[in-house]
């Protein structure tokens, strides 16, 4: 039985080995994203995908292929996002997905590095008079099925000994539309998404995001289990974006920094002294290409979340600024 289990594990690993070669051969990265969450992954009026998640896809494409536009964005529902990765439909997913033990250990995927620390919250109509999550006792809440959000809602109601009726929908768009048409007293999802949805409402001021967060939601890109090299590539690309911000490297000065900086950490990151890309099977300019295309983590955050949505860095600030964002040493 032990040998059989080992053989099955090896077989599963082999099935997903060689993702880097697959992407290079295709000349394009298939990246799963949401069906439309402003600030994270959402098509603009010209059909171009924008957002934090979309830019992470582009950064990986730039690091691997030298072309940030070599991405095929695949919109995925909440139910599809895990299977699409584990089955090989996409090479990675960057889609507001919470890192949990069950997903990481039992569903055929591996998480890489957290790109946004979030928490589940609630939005209500301002005229309701509800000021805390406990005030939802006896009410209805719109929620998306097949998500940690649905489980967290049930756990919260049980822990607080209150009655909340979950009104369940297949996708976030359906849940938001139901909330807007008064089918529910509240809408629940990650607080950052509530802020992005509210900005798109006809009258944002008519809706209040309650101050209570009822969960920890570390959002991270994921890849299929079994290809450690590909997991390393996605993880270290994110670390590189974080390291660039910490080191003061951005899309405007990356060429100058690569050519003239005497900082050993900058030289290693940009391939000026050590070919760090070779550690994961990439070229020496892997991070220089990524930063040139999408900027460092701070640029990506500001462009997609701070400027359009008013979201502050908070716990997503760099560790030296009191946040949780921390790049592993690139050396």
PDB file of C-alpha atoms in Angstrom:
ATOM      1  CA  UNK A   1       0.000   0.000   0.000  1.00  0.00           C
ATOM      2  CA  UNK A   2       2.878   2.329   0.816  1.00  0.00           C
ATOM      3  CA  UNK A   3       4.500   1.654  -2.562  1.00  0.00           C
ATOM      4  CA  UNK A   4       1.188   2.162  -4.332  1.00  0.00           C
ATOM      5  CA  UNK A   5       0.673   5.489  -2.592  1.00  0.00           C
ATOM      6  CA  UNK A   6       4.227   6.548  -3.468  1.00  0.00           C
ATOM      7  CA  UNK A   7       3.701   5.598  -7.104  1.00  0.00           C
ATOM      8  CA  UNK A   8       0.482   7.622  -7.213  1.00  0.00           C
ATOM      9  CA  UNK A   9       2.261  10.629  -5.750  1.00  0.00           C
ATOM     10  CA  UNK A  10       5.096  10.383  -8.268  1.00  0.00           C
ATOM     11  CA  UNK A  11       2.582   9.993 -11.089  1.00  0.00           C
ATOM     12  CA  UNK A  12       0.644  13.077  -9.970  1.00  0.00           C
ATOM     13  CA  UNK A  13       3.866  15.066  -9.780  1.00  0.00           C
ATOM     14  CA  UNK A  14       4.940  13.954 -13.237  1.00  0.00           C
ATOM     15  CA  UNK A  15       1.580  15.010 -14.655  1.00  0.00           C
ATOM     16  CA  UNK A  16       2.286  18.627 -13.698  1.00  0.00           C
ATOM     17  CA  UNK A  17       6.057  18.662 -14.184  1.00  0.00           C
ATOM     18  CA  UNK A  18       7.458  20.836 -16.927  1.00  0.00           C
ATOM     19  CA  UNK A  19       5.054  23.776 -16.635  1.00  0.00           C
ATOM     20  CA  UNK A  20       7.850  26.189 -17.499  1.00  0.00           C
ATOM     21  CA  UNK A  21       8.547  24.278 -20.716  1.00  0.00           C
ATOM     22  CA  UNK A  22       4.828  24.166 -21.503  1.00  0.00           C
ATOM     23  CA  UNK A  23       4.492  27.941 -21.141  1.00  0.00           C
ATOM     24  CA  UNK A  24       7.596  28.615 -23.199  1.00  0.00           C
ATOM     25  CA  UNK A  25       6.459  26.289 -25.954  1.00  0.00           C
ATOM     26  CA  UNK A  26       3.028  27.925 -26.080  1.00  0.00           C
ATOM     27  CA  UNK A  27       4.515  31.408 -25.889  1.00  0.00           C
ATOM     28  CA  UNK A  28       1.697  32.491 -23.575  1.00  0.00           C
ATOM     29  CA  UNK A  29       0.750  32.111 -19.909  1.00  0.00           C
ATOM     30  CA  UNK A  30      -2.791  30.929 -19.154  1.00  0.00           C
ATOM     31  CA  UNK A  31      -3.716  32.730 -15.941  1.00  0.00           C
ATOM     32  CA  UNK A  32      -7.024  32.305 -14.115  1.00  0.00           C
ATOM     33  CA  UNK A  33      -8.647  35.477 -12.793  1.00  0.00           C
ATOM     34  CA  UNK A  34     -12.000  36.480 -11.310  1.00  0.00           C
ATOM     35  CA  UNK A  35     -15.072  37.112 -13.407  1.00  0.00           C
ATOM     36  CA  UNK A  36     -14.703  40.801 -12.587  1.00  0.00           C
ATOM     37  CA  UNK A  37     -13.584  42.372  -9.297  1.00  0.00           C
ATOM     38  CA  UNK A  38     -12.485  46.025  -9.699  1.00  0.00           C
ATOM     39  CA  UNK A  39      -9.033  46.604  -8.292  1.00  0.00           C
ATOM     40  CA  UNK A  40      -8.044  42.944  -8.555  1.00  0.00           C
ATOM     41  CA  UNK A  41      -8.999  41.586 -11.974  1.00  0.00           C
ATOM     42  CA  UNK A  42     -11.556  43.278 -14.158  1.00  0.00           C
ATOM     43  CA  UNK A  43     -11.715  44.078 -17.893  1.00  0.00           C
ATOM     44  CA  UNK A  44     -11.763  47.780 -18.725  1.00  0.00           C
ATOM     45  CA  UNK A  45     -13.871  49.398 -21.440  1.00  0.00           C
ATOM     46  CA  UNK A  46     -11.404  48.192 -24.067  1.00  0.00           C
ATOM     47  CA  UNK A  47     -11.416  44.624 -22.771  1.00  0.00           C
ATOM     48  CA  UNK A  48      -7.958  44.843 -21.184  1.00  0.00           C
ATOM     49  CA  UNK A  49      -7.719  43.122 -17.812  1.00  0.00           C
ATOM     50  CA  UNK A  50      -6.631  45.409 -14.989  1.00  0.00           C
ATOM     51  CA  UNK A  51      -5.990  44.988 -11.263  1.00  0.00           C
ATOM     52  CA  UNK A  52      -3.549  43.624  -8.703  1.00  0.00           C
ATOM     53  CA  UNK A  53      -4.193  40.013  -9.672  1.00  0.00           C
ATOM     54  CA  UNK A  54      -3.957  40.762 -13.384  1.00  0.00           C
ATOM     55  CA  UNK A  55      -0.632  42.548 -12.902  1.00  0.00           C
ATOM     56  CA  UNK A  56       0.781  39.564 -11.010  1.00  0.00           C
ATOM     57  CA  UNK A  57      -0.096  37.419 -14.042  1.00  0.00           C
ATOM     58  CA  UNK A  58       1.726  39.923 -16.258  1.00  0.00           C
ATOM     59  CA  UNK A  59       4.764  40.000 -13.967  1.00  0.00           C
ATOM     60  CA  UNK A  60       5.115  36.214 -14.198  1.00  0.00           C
ATOM     61  CA  UNK A  61       4.715  36.334 -17.993  1.00  0.00           C
ATOM     62  CA  UNK A  62       7.412  39.012 -18.204  1.00  0.00           C
ATOM     63  CA  UNK A  63       9.767  37.021 -15.969  1.00  0.00           C
ATOM     64  CA  UNK A  64       9.241  33.804 -17.933  1.00  0.00           C
ATOM     65  CA  UNK A  65       8.663  34.997 -21.496  1.00  0.00           C
ATOM     66  CA  UNK A  66      10.039  38.524 -21.469  1.00  0.00           C
ATOM     67  CA  UNK A  67       6.609  39.796 -22.506  1.00  0.00           C
ATOM     68  CA  UNK A  68       4.048  41.018 -19.975  1.00  0.00           C
ATOM     69  CA  UNK A  69       1.331  40.940 -22.627  1.00  0.00           C
ATOM     70  CA  UNK A  70       1.826  37.233 -23.319  1.00  0.00           C
ATOM     71  CA  UNK A  71      -1.036  36.331 -20.985  1.00  0.00           C
ATOM     72  CA  UNK A  72      -4.302  34.591 -21.776  1.00  0.00           C
ATOM     73  CA  UNK A  73      -6.663  35.674 -19.009  1.00  0.00           C
ATOM     74  CA  UNK A  74      -9.222  33.004 -18.120  1.00  0.00           C
ATOM     75  CA  UNK A  75     -12.209  34.242 -16.054  1.00  0.00           C
ATOM     76  CA  UNK A  76     -13.146  31.640 -13.433  1.00  0.00           C
ATOM     77  CA  UNK A  77     -16.069  31.348 -11.044  1.00  0.00           C
ATOM     78  CA  UNK A  78     -15.499  30.474  -7.397  1.00  0.00           C
ATOM     79  CA  UNK A  79     -16.337  26.839  -8.085  1.00  0.00           C
ATOM     80  CA  UNK A  80     -13.950  26.640 -11.048  1.00  0.00           C
ATOM     81  CA  UNK A  81     -10.854  28.311  -9.619  1.00  0.00           C
ATOM     82  CA  UNK A  82      -9.285  25.263  -7.921  1.00  0.00           C
ATOM     83  CA  UNK A  83     -10.145  22.656 -10.559  1.00  0.00           C
ATOM     84  CA  UNK A  84      -8.905  24.864 -13.391  1.00  0.00           C
ATOM     85  CA  UNK A  85      -5.434  24.832 -11.840  1.00  0.00           C
ATOM     86  CA  UNK A  86      -5.306  21.220 -10.661  1.00  0.00           C
ATOM     87  CA  UNK A  87      -6.523  19.962 -14.047  1.00  0.00           C
ATOM     88  CA  UNK A  88      -4.023  22.033 -16.020  1.00  0.00           C
ATOM     89  CA  UNK A  89      -6.565  24.279 -17.732  1.00  0.00           C
ATOM     90  CA  UNK A  90      -4.469  27.229 -16.529  1.00  0.00           C
ATOM     91  CA  UNK A  91      -0.851  27.356 -15.389  1.00  0.00           C
ATOM     92  CA  UNK A  92      -1.687  29.558 -12.409  1.00  0.00           C
ATOM     93  CA  UNK A  93      -4.538  31.428 -10.811  1.00  0.00           C
ATOM     94  CA  UNK A  94      -4.276  34.931  -9.406  1.00  0.00           C
ATOM     95  CA  UNK A  95      -7.857  35.352  -8.296  1.00  0.00           C
ATOM     96  CA  UNK A  96      -8.598  36.683  -4.780  1.00  0.00           C
ATOM     97  CA  UNK A  97      -8.273  33.131  -3.436  1.00  0.00           C
ATOM     98  CA  UNK A  98      -7.805  32.502   0.280  1.00  0.00           C
ATOM     99  CA  UNK A  99      -4.931  30.251   1.330  1.00  0.00           C
ATOM    100  CA  UNK A 100      -6.458  27.482   3.485  1.00  0.00           C
ATOM    101  CA  UNK A 101      -5.173  24.155   4.758  1.00  0.00           C
ATOM    102  CA  UNK A 102      -7.797  22.120   2.881  1.00  0.00           C
ATOM    103  CA  UNK A 103      -7.085  23.760  -0.456  1.00  0.00           C
ATOM    104  CA  UNK A 104      -3.328  23.589  -0.008  1.00  0.00           C
ATOM    105  CA  UNK A 105      -3.267  20.028   1.280  1.00  0.00           C
ATOM    106  CA  UNK A 106      -6.155  18.150  -0.279  1.00  0.00           C
ATOM    107  CA  UNK A 107      -7.242  19.750  -3.541  1.00  0.00           C
ATOM    108  CA  UNK A 108      -4.252  19.302  -5.818  1.00  0.00           C
ATOM    109  CA  UNK A 109      -2.906  22.854  -5.673  1.00  0.00           C
ATOM    110  CA  UNK A 110      -0.086  24.743  -3.983  1.00  0.00           C
ATOM    111  CA  UNK A 111      -0.260  28.350  -2.847  1.00  0.00           C
ATOM    112  CA  UNK A 112       2.709  30.575  -3.562  1.00  0.00           C
ATOM    113  CA  UNK A 113       3.088  33.921  -1.754  1.00  0.00           C
ATOM    114  CA  UNK A 114       0.436  36.165  -0.246  1.00  0.00           C
ATOM    115  CA  UNK A 115      -0.164  39.266  -2.377  1.00  0.00           C
ATOM    116  CA  UNK A 116      -2.951  40.770  -0.242  1.00  0.00           C
ATOM    117  CA  UNK A 117      -3.929  40.276   3.396  1.00  0.00           C
ATOM    118  CA  UNK A 118      -7.686  40.705   3.682  1.00  0.00           C
ATOM    119  CA  UNK A 119     -10.590  39.893   5.977  1.00  0.00           C
ATOM    120  CA  UNK A 120     -14.270  39.131   5.477  1.00  0.00           C
ATOM    121  CA  UNK A 121     -16.700  41.951   6.120  1.00  0.00           C
ATOM    122  CA  UNK A 122     -20.288  43.041   5.553  1.00  0.00           C
ATOM    123  CA  UNK A 123     -21.941  45.806   3.576  1.00  0.00           C
ATOM    124  CA  UNK A 124     -25.434  47.097   4.352  1.00  0.00           C
ATOM    125  CA  UNK A 125     -27.669  49.886   3.128  1.00  0.00           C
ATOM    126  CA  UNK A 126     -26.990  53.026   5.184  1.00  0.00           C
ATOM    127  CA  UNK A 127     -30.695  53.540   5.779  1.00  0.00           C
ATOM    128  CA  UNK A 128     -30.908  50.162   7.559  1.00  0.00           C
ATOM    129  CA  UNK A 129     -29.412  51.602  10.735  1.00  0.00           C
ATOM    130  CA  UNK A 130     -27.235  48.471  11.200  1.00  0.00           C
ATOM    131  CA  UNK A 131     -23.866  49.482  12.652  1.00  0.00           C
ATOM    132  CA  UNK A 132     -22.265  46.161  13.663  1.00  0.00           C
ATOM    133  CA  UNK A 133     -22.219  42.629  12.300  1.00  0.00           C
ATOM    134  CA  UNK A 134     -24.221  41.424  15.305  1.00  0.00           C
ATOM    135  CA  UNK A 135     -27.001  43.712  14.129  1.00  0.00           C
ATOM    136  CA  UNK A 136     -27.609  41.265  11.276  1.00  0.00           C
ATOM    137  CA  UNK A 137     -29.338  38.887  13.700  1.00  0.00           C
ATOM    138  CA  UNK A 138     -32.535  37.683  12.050  1.00  0.00           C
ATOM    139  CA  UNK A 139     -31.505  39.078   8.673  1.00  0.00           C
ATOM    140  CA  UNK A 140     -30.460  37.722   5.294  1.00  0.00           C
ATOM    141  CA  UNK A 141     -26.999  37.911   3.765  1.00  0.00           C
ATOM    142  CA  UNK A 142     -26.029  37.437   0.111  1.00  0.00           C
ATOM    143  CA  UNK A 143     -23.010  35.149  -0.243  1.00  0.00           C
ATOM    144  CA  UNK A 144     -21.205  33.224  -2.975  1.00  0.00           C
ATOM    145  CA  UNK A 145     -21.312  29.447  -2.752  1.00  0.00           C
ATOM    146  CA  UNK A 146     -18.217  27.253  -2.725  1.00  0.00           C
ATOM    147  CA  UNK A 147     -16.107  29.859  -0.933  1.00  0.00           C
ATOM    148  CA  UNK A 148     -14.509  30.303   2.481  1.00  0.00           C
ATOM    149  CA  UNK A 149     -16.916  33.260   2.792  1.00  0.00           C
ATOM    150  CA  UNK A 150     -19.908  30.938   3.053  1.00  0.00           C
ATOM    151  CA  UNK A 151     -18.251  28.842   5.772  1.00  0.00           C
ATOM    152  CA  UNK A 152     -17.069  31.912   7.698  1.00  0.00           C
ATOM    153  CA  UNK A 153     -20.603  33.334   7.705  1.00  0.00           C
ATOM    154  CA  UNK A 154     -22.003  30.148   9.226  1.00  0.00           C
ATOM    155  CA  UNK A 155     -19.183  30.006  11.801  1.00  0.00           C
ATOM    156  CA  UNK A 156     -19.723  33.649  12.772  1.00  0.00           C
ATOM    157  CA  UNK A 157     -23.462  33.207  13.316  1.00  0.00           C
ATOM    158  CA  UNK A 158     -22.887  30.073  15.381  1.00  0.00           C
ATOM    159  CA  UNK A 159     -20.149  31.659  17.497  1.00  0.00           C
ATOM    160  CA  UNK A 160     -22.261  34.766  18.170  1.00  0.00           C
ATOM    161  CA  UNK A 161     -25.422  32.735  18.793  1.00  0.00           C
ATOM    162  CA  UNK A 162     -27.389  34.734  16.242  1.00  0.00           C
ATOM    163  CA  UNK A 163     -29.609  33.738  13.334  1.00  0.00           C
ATOM    164  CA  UNK A 164     -28.488  34.713   9.839  1.00  0.00           C
ATOM    165  CA  UNK A 165     -30.046  33.308   6.701  1.00  0.00           C
ATOM    166  CA  UNK A 166     -27.504  32.852   3.909  1.00  0.00           C
ATOM    167  CA  UNK A 167     -28.888  33.553   0.428  1.00  0.00           C
ATOM    168  CA  UNK A 168     -26.465  31.674  -1.800  1.00  0.00           C
ATOM    169  CA  UNK A 169     -25.426  32.465  -5.381  1.00  0.00           C
ATOM    170  CA  UNK A 170     -23.060  30.816  -7.867  1.00  0.00           C
ATOM    171  CA  UNK A 171     -21.018  33.945  -8.577  1.00  0.00           C
ATOM    172  CA  UNK A 172     -20.141  37.285  -7.001  1.00  0.00           C
ATOM    173  CA  UNK A 173     -21.890  39.248  -9.722  1.00  0.00           C
ATOM    174  CA  UNK A 174     -25.149  37.469  -8.962  1.00  0.00           C
ATOM    175  CA  UNK A 175     -24.699  38.043  -5.225  1.00  0.00           C
ATOM    176  CA  UNK A 176     -24.002  41.760  -5.735  1.00  0.00           C
ATOM    177  CA  UNK A 177     -26.995  42.171  -8.049  1.00  0.00           C
ATOM    178  CA  UNK A 178     -29.241  40.412  -5.533  1.00  0.00           C
ATOM    179  CA  UNK A 179     -28.054  42.754  -2.788  1.00  0.00           C
ATOM    180  CA  UNK A 180     -28.667  45.813  -4.968  1.00  0.00           C
ATOM    181  CA  UNK A 181     -32.223  44.641  -5.711  1.00  0.00           C
ATOM    182  CA  UNK A 182     -33.016  44.257  -1.989  1.00  0.00           C
ATOM    183  CA  UNK A 183     -33.088  40.460  -1.955  1.00  0.00           C
ATOM    184  CA  UNK A 184     -30.750  40.493   1.061  1.00  0.00           C
ATOM    185  CA  UNK A 185     -30.143  42.769   4.030  1.00  0.00           C
ATOM    186  CA  UNK A 186     -26.382  42.575   3.595  1.00  0.00           C
ATOM    187  CA  UNK A 187     -23.615  41.437   1.264  1.00  0.00           C
ATOM    188  CA  UNK A 188     -20.560  39.611   2.576  1.00  0.00           C
ATOM    189  CA  UNK A 189     -17.174  38.952   1.001  1.00  0.00           C
ATOM    190  CA  UNK A 190     -13.609  40.175   1.530  1.00  0.00           C
ATOM    191  CA  UNK A 191     -13.585  43.784   2.739  1.00  0.00           C
ATOM    192  CA  UNK A 192     -11.428  44.939  -0.164  1.00  0.00           C
ATOM    193  CA  UNK A 193     -13.946  43.538  -2.640  1.00  0.00           C
ATOM    194  CA  UNK A 194     -16.812  45.232  -0.812  1.00  0.00           C
ATOM    195  CA  UNK A 195     -14.989  48.538  -1.291  1.00  0.00           C
ATOM    196  CA  UNK A 196     -14.443  47.866  -4.988  1.00  0.00           C
ATOM    197  CA  UNK A 197     -18.052  46.825  -5.567  1.00  0.00           C
ATOM    198  CA  UNK A 198     -19.374  49.863  -3.695  1.00  0.00           C
ATOM    199  CA  UNK A 199     -17.374  52.199  -5.935  1.00  0.00           C
ATOM    200  CA  UNK A 200     -19.285  50.834  -8.929  1.00  0.00           C
ATOM    201  CA  UNK A 201     -22.742  51.370  -7.374  1.00  0.00           C
ATOM    202  CA  UNK A 202     -24.962  54.198  -8.657  1.00  0.00           C
ATOM    203  CA  UNK A 203     -24.904  55.783  -5.172  1.00  0.00           C
ATOM    204  CA  UNK A 204     -21.887  54.517  -3.177  1.00  0.00           C
ATOM    205  CA  UNK A 205     -22.766  56.714  -0.209  1.00  0.00           C
ATOM    206  CA  UNK A 206     -26.015  54.814   0.296  1.00  0.00           C
ATOM    207  CA  UNK A 207     -24.061  51.752   1.417  1.00  0.00           C
ATOM    208  CA  UNK A 208     -21.980  51.213   4.544  1.00  0.00           C
ATOM    209  CA  UNK A 209     -19.189  48.703   5.111  1.00  0.00           C
ATOM    210  CA  UNK A 210     -19.438  47.575   8.728  1.00  0.00           C
ATOM    211  CA  UNK A 211     -16.278  47.865  10.855  1.00  0.00           C
ATOM    212  CA  UNK A 212     -16.212  44.185  11.833  1.00  0.00           C
ATOM    213  CA  UNK A 213     -13.918  41.686  10.124  1.00  0.00           C
ATOM    214  CA  UNK A 214     -14.815  38.087  10.928  1.00  0.00           C
ATOM    215  CA  UNK A 215     -11.893  36.214   9.376  1.00  0.00           C
ATOM    216  CA  UNK A 216      -8.335  36.253   8.107  1.00  0.00           C
ATOM    217  CA  UNK A 217      -8.178  36.046   4.307  1.00  0.00           C
ATOM    218  CA  UNK A 218      -4.607  35.763   2.983  1.00  0.00           C
ATOM    219  CA  UNK A 219      -5.003  35.964  -0.799  1.00  0.00           C
ATOM    220  CA  UNK A 220      -2.353  34.269  -2.912  1.00  0.00           C
ATOM    221  CA  UNK A 221      -1.783  32.947  -6.425  1.00  0.00           C
ATOM    222  CA  UNK A 222      -1.888  29.168  -6.747  1.00  0.00           C
ATOM    223  CA  UNK A 223      -0.374  26.560  -9.024  1.00  0.00           C
ATOM    224  CA  UNK A 224      -0.877  22.843  -9.546  1.00  0.00           C
ATOM    225  CA  UNK A 225       0.692  20.549  -6.969  1.00  0.00           C
ATOM    226  CA  UNK A 226       3.660  18.563  -8.209  1.00  0.00           C
ATOM    227  CA  UNK A 227       5.831  21.069 -10.086  1.00  0.00           C
ATOM    228  CA  UNK A 228       8.089  22.653  -7.498  1.00  0.00           C
ATOM    229  CA  UNK A 229      10.064  24.640 -10.054  1.00  0.00           C
ATOM    230  CA  UNK A 230       6.950  26.389 -11.347  1.00  0.00           C
ATOM    231  CA  UNK A 231       5.812  27.115  -7.798  1.00  0.00           C
ATOM    232  CA  UNK A 232       9.240  28.642  -7.129  1.00  0.00           C
ATOM    233  CA  UNK A 233       8.987  30.836 -10.230  1.00  0.00           C
ATOM    234  CA  UNK A 234       5.613  32.303  -9.250  1.00  0.00           C
ATOM    235  CA  UNK A 235       6.623  32.705  -5.589  1.00  0.00           C
ATOM    236  CA  UNK A 236       9.953  34.386  -6.309  1.00  0.00           C
ATOM    237  CA  UNK A 237       8.425  36.696  -8.883  1.00  0.00           C
ATOM    238  CA  UNK A 238       6.120  38.031  -6.150  1.00  0.00           C
ATOM    239  CA  UNK A 239       9.057  38.242  -3.728  1.00  0.00           C
ATOM    240  CA  UNK A 240      10.952  40.169  -6.397  1.00  0.00           C
ATOM    241  CA  UNK A 241       8.162  42.747  -6.703  1.00  0.00           C
ATOM    242  CA  UNK A 242       8.225  43.201  -2.927  1.00  0.00           C
ATOM    243  CA  UNK A 243      12.024  43.401  -2.807  1.00  0.00           C
ATOM    244  CA  UNK A 244      12.030  46.005  -5.571  1.00  0.00           C
ATOM    245  CA  UNK A 245       9.768  48.289  -3.556  1.00  0.00           C
ATOM    246  CA  UNK A 246      11.916  47.863  -0.454  1.00  0.00           C
ATOM    247  CA  UNK A 247      15.074  48.657  -2.427  1.00  0.00           C
ATOM    248  CA  UNK A 248      13.595  51.703  -4.160  1.00  0.00           C
ATOM    249  CA  UNK A 249      13.516  50.114  -7.610  1.00  0.00           C
ATOM    250  CA  UNK A 250      10.548  51.068  -9.769  1.00  0.00           C
ATOM    251  CA  UNK A 251       9.419  50.975 -13.385  1.00  0.00           C
ATOM    252  CA  UNK A 252      10.929  54.403 -14.066  1.00  0.00           C
ATOM    253  CA  UNK A 253      14.423  53.810 -12.666  1.00  0.00           C
ATOM    254  CA  UNK A 254      14.957  50.068 -13.126  1.00  0.00           C
ATOM    255  CA  UNK A 255      17.272  50.458 -16.139  1.00  0.00           C
ATOM    256  CA  UNK A 256      19.406  53.047 -14.363  1.00  0.00           C
ATOM    257  CA  UNK A 257      19.537  50.957 -11.182  1.00  0.00           C
ATOM    258  CA  UNK A 258      20.576  47.870 -13.148  1.00  0.00           C
ATOM    259  CA  UNK A 259      23.373  49.791 -14.849  1.00  0.00           C
ATOM    260  CA  UNK A 260      24.794  51.856 -11.995  1.00  0.00           C
ATOM    261  CA  UNK A 261      23.658  50.756  -8.514  1.00  0.00           C
ATOM    262  CA  UNK A 262      26.431  49.632  -6.167  1.00  0.00           C
ATOM    263  CA  UNK A 263      23.952  47.983  -3.777  1.00  0.00           C
ATOM    264  CA  UNK A 264      24.648  44.213  -3.823  1.00  0.00           C
ATOM    265  CA  UNK A 265      20.971  43.417  -3.231  1.00  0.00           C
ATOM    266  CA  UNK A 266      19.949  45.554  -6.206  1.00  0.00           C
ATOM    267  CA  UNK A 267      22.634  43.985  -8.380  1.00  0.00           C
ATOM    268  CA  UNK A 268      21.466  40.470  -7.523  1.00  0.00           C
ATOM    269  CA  UNK A 269      17.772  41.255  -8.033  1.00  0.00           C
ATOM    270  CA  UNK A 270      18.347  42.850 -11.428  1.00  0.00           C
ATOM    271  CA  UNK A 271      20.909  40.317 -12.631  1.00  0.00           C
ATOM    272  CA  UNK A 272      23.811  42.773 -12.730  1.00  0.00           C
ATOM    273  CA  UNK A 273      26.170  40.683 -10.589  1.00  0.00           C
ATOM    274  CA  UNK A 274      24.610  37.249 -10.024  1.00  0.00           C
ATOM    275  CA  UNK A 275      22.304  35.391 -12.387  1.00  0.00           C
ATOM    276  CA  UNK A 276      19.583  34.710  -9.803  1.00  0.00           C
ATOM    277  CA  UNK A 277      17.156  33.763 -12.565  1.00  0.00           C
ATOM    278  CA  UNK A 278      19.268  30.677 -13.182  1.00  0.00           C
ATOM    279  CA  UNK A 279      18.248  29.394  -9.729  1.00  0.00           C
ATOM    280  CA  UNK A 280      14.744  28.768 -11.085  1.00  0.00           C
ATOM    281  CA  UNK A 281      15.458  28.196 -14.762  1.00  0.00           C
ATOM    282  CA  UNK A 282      14.932  31.773 -15.962  1.00  0.00           C
ATOM    283  CA  UNK A 283      17.182  34.321 -17.643  1.00  0.00           C
ATOM    284  CA  UNK A 284      19.271  36.941 -15.813  1.00  0.00           C
ATOM    285  CA  UNK A 285      16.845  39.772 -16.625  1.00  0.00           C
ATOM    286  CA  UNK A 286      13.771  37.987 -15.205  1.00  0.00           C
ATOM    287  CA  UNK A 287      12.988  40.581 -12.527  1.00  0.00           C
ATOM    288  CA  UNK A 288      14.198  43.542 -14.536  1.00  0.00           C
ATOM    289  CA  UNK A 289      11.675  42.564 -17.209  1.00  0.00           C
ATOM    290  CA  UNK A 290       8.881  42.131 -14.658  1.00  0.00           C
ATOM    291  CA  UNK A 291       9.519  45.449 -12.906  1.00  0.00           C
ATOM    292  CA  UNK A 292       9.851  47.308 -16.204  1.00  0.00           C
ATOM    293  CA  UNK A 293       6.460  45.978 -17.256  1.00  0.00           C
ATOM    294  CA  UNK A 294       4.296  46.370 -14.137  1.00  0.00           C
ATOM    295  CA  UNK A 295       6.376  48.204 -11.530  1.00  0.00           C
ATOM    296  CA  UNK A 296       7.156  47.126  -7.980  1.00  0.00           C
ATOM    297  CA  UNK A 297       4.519  45.920  -5.516  1.00  0.00           C
ATOM    298  CA  UNK A 298       3.839  49.435  -4.238  1.00  0.00           C
ATOM    299  CA  UNK A 299       3.278  50.771  -7.752  1.00  0.00           C
ATOM    300  CA  UNK A 300       0.887  47.925  -8.504  1.00  0.00           C
ATOM    301  CA  UNK A 301      -1.014  48.486  -5.244  1.00  0.00           C
ATOM    302  CA  UNK A 302      -1.317  52.250  -5.719  1.00  0.00           C
ATOM    303  CA  UNK A 303      -2.350  51.997  -9.367  1.00  0.00           C
ATOM    304  CA  UNK A 304      -5.075  49.435  -8.789  1.00  0.00           C
ATOM    305  CA  UNK A 305      -6.270  49.875  -5.210  1.00  0.00           C
ATOM    306  CA  UNK A 306      -5.224  53.191  -3.642  1.00  0.00           C
ATOM    307  CA  UNK A 307      -5.947  55.611  -6.471  1.00  0.00           C
ATOM    308  CA  UNK A 308      -9.229  54.173  -7.812  1.00  0.00           C
ATOM    309  CA  UNK A 309     -10.653  52.636  -4.622  1.00  0.00           C
ATOM    310  CA  UNK A 310      -9.101  54.628  -1.800  1.00  0.00           C
ATOM    311  CA  UNK A 311      -7.714  51.527  -0.072  1.00  0.00           C
ATOM    312  CA  UNK A 312      -4.828  52.204   2.283  1.00  0.00           C
ATOM    313  CA  UNK A 313      -1.866  49.855   2.556  1.00  0.00           C
ATOM    314  CA  UNK A 314      -2.593  48.902   6.176  1.00  0.00           C
ATOM    315  CA  UNK A 315      -1.258  45.411   6.917  1.00  0.00           C
ATOM    316  CA  UNK A 316      -0.206  45.192   3.269  1.00  0.00           C
ATOM    317  CA  UNK A 317       2.530  47.756   3.862  1.00  0.00           C
ATOM    318  CA  UNK A 318       6.179  46.722   3.839  1.00  0.00           C
ATOM    319  CA  UNK A 319       7.457  45.162   7.070  1.00  0.00           C
ATOM    320  CA  UNK A 320       9.684  48.197   7.704  1.00  0.00           C
ATOM    321  CA  UNK A 321       6.551  50.357   7.638  1.00  0.00           C
ATOM    322  CA  UNK A 322       4.653  48.216  10.136  1.00  0.00           C
ATOM    323  CA  UNK A 323       2.972  45.898   7.617  1.00  0.00           C
ATOM    324  CA  UNK A 324       3.150  42.193   6.890  1.00  0.00           C
ATOM    325  CA  UNK A 325       4.749  42.298   3.429  1.00  0.00           C
ATOM    326  CA  UNK A 326       8.191  40.760   3.521  1.00  0.00           C
ATOM    327  CA  UNK A 327      10.365  39.505   0.663  1.00  0.00           C
ATOM    328  CA  UNK A 328      12.519  36.438   1.255  1.00  0.00           C
ATOM    329  CA  UNK A 329      16.231  37.106   0.559  1.00  0.00           C
ATOM    330  CA  UNK A 330      17.019  36.901  -3.149  1.00  0.00           C
ATOM    331  CA  UNK A 331      20.537  35.527  -3.082  1.00  0.00           C
TER     332      UNK A 331
END
